[in-house]
XYZ file of C-alpha atoms in Angstrom:
139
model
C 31.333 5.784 -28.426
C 34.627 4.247 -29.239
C 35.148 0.484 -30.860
C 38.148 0.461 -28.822
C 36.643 -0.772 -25.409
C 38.325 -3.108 -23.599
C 36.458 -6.074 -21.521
C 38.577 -7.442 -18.633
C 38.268 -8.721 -14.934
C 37.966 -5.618 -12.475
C 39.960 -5.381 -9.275
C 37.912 -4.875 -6.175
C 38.163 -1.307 -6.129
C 36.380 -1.705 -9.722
C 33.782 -3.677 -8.353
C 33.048 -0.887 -5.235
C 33.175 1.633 -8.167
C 30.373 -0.066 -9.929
C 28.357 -0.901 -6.973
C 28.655 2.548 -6.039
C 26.918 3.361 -9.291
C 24.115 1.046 -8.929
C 23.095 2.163 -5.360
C 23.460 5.763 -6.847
C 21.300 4.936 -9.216
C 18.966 2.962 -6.733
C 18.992 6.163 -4.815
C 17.107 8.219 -7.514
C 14.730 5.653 -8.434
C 13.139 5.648 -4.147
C 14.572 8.300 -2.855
C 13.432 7.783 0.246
C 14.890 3.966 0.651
C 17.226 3.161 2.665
C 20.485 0.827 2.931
C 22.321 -0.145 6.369
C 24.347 -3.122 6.923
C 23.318 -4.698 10.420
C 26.059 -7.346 11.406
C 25.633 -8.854 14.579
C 28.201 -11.080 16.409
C 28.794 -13.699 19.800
C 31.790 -13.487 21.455
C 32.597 -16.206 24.195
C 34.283 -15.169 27.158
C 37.782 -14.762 25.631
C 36.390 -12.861 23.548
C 36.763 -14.610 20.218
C 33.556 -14.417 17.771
C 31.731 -17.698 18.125
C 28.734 -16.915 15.722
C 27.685 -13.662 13.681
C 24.880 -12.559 11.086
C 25.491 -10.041 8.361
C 22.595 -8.512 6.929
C 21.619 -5.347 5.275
C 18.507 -3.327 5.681
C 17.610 -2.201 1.720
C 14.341 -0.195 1.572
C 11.606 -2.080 3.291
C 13.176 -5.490 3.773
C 16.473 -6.918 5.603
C 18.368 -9.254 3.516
C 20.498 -11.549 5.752
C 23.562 -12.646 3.518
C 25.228 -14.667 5.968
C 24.752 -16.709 9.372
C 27.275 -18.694 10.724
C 27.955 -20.727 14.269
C 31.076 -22.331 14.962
C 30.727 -25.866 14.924
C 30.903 -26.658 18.376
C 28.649 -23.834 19.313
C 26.060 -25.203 17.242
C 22.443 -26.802 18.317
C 22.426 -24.308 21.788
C 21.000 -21.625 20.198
C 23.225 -19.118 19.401
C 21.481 -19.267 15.265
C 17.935 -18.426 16.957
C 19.385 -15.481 19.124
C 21.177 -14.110 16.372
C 17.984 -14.658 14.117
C 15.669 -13.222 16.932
C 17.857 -9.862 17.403
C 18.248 -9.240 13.115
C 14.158 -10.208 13.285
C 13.602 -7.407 16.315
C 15.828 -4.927 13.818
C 14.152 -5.363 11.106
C 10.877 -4.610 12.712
C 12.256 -1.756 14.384
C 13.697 -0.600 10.593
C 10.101 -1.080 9.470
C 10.954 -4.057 7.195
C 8.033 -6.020 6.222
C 10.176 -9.212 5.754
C 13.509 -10.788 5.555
C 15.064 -12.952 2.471
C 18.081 -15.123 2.861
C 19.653 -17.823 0.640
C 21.624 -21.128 1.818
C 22.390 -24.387 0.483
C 21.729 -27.821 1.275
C 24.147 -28.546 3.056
C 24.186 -25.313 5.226
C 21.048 -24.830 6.853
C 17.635 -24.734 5.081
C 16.038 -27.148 7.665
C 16.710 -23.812 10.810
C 14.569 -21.432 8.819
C 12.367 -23.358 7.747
C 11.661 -24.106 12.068
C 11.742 -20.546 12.379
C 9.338 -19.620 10.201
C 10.787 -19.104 6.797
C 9.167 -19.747 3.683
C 11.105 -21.537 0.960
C 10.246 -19.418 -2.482
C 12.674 -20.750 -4.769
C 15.232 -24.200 -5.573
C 18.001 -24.670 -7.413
C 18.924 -28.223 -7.890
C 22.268 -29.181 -8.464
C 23.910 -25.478 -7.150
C 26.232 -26.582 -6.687
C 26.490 -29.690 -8.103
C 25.263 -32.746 -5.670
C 23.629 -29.641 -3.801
C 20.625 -27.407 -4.272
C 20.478 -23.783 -3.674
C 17.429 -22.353 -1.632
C 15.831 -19.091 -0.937
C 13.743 -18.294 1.827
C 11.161 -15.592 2.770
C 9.636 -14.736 6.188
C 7.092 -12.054 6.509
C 7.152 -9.963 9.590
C 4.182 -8.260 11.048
């Protein structure tokens, strides 16, 4: 191999490239796994998007990487419906749980009411905050 590699910051098109590898990779290792994003959205009557989950479905679990309710949506339970629906997907995907992450000053406190386990802190992440990750098994 040459001594004349060159470290730098990759453009997003770099970063697909080496995701792309990974899940290649990922691929051989369970070949039978699979990977499907499952974004859900709320749209109010003029139809702008009032609340929405992203999530992805990666072998036997669903990993929800965001949730989010516009503010003045929030406390009628638009977060439980959304939760409910990715829940009744990941089921239907034959996940046997769901992991998420939030922060302190997002919403650890609505998972934990919905059944979420907390498996993991970060204090200070960031700083003045603490970083948690949560784990609900599904039966």
């Amino acid at each position: 191999m040459s001594n004349n590699l060159r470290l730098y910051r990759g453009s997003n098109e770099e970063a697909d490239f080496v995701r792309n590898k990974l899940i290649e990779y990922n691929a051989v290792q369970v070949p039978n796994g699979i990977y499907e994003e499952v974004n859900l959205c709320l749209k109010n009557d003029n139809g702008d998007i009032i609340a929405g989950l992203n999530s992805a479905v990666c072998w036997n679990w669903m990993e929800i990487d965001i949730l989010w309710v516009e503010e003045k949506n929030r406390k009628i339970g638009l977060g439980k419906r959304l939760i409910d629906e990715a829940e009744k997907i990941a089921r239907s995907k034959n996940c046997t749980f769901i992991k998420l992450n939030t922060f302190s000053f997002q919403a650890p406190e609505f998972y934990k009411k919905y059944g979420y386990k907390e498996i993991a802190i970060i204090e200070n992440a960031p700083l003045g905050s603490n970083h948690y990750y949560f784990k609900k098994d599904l039966k």
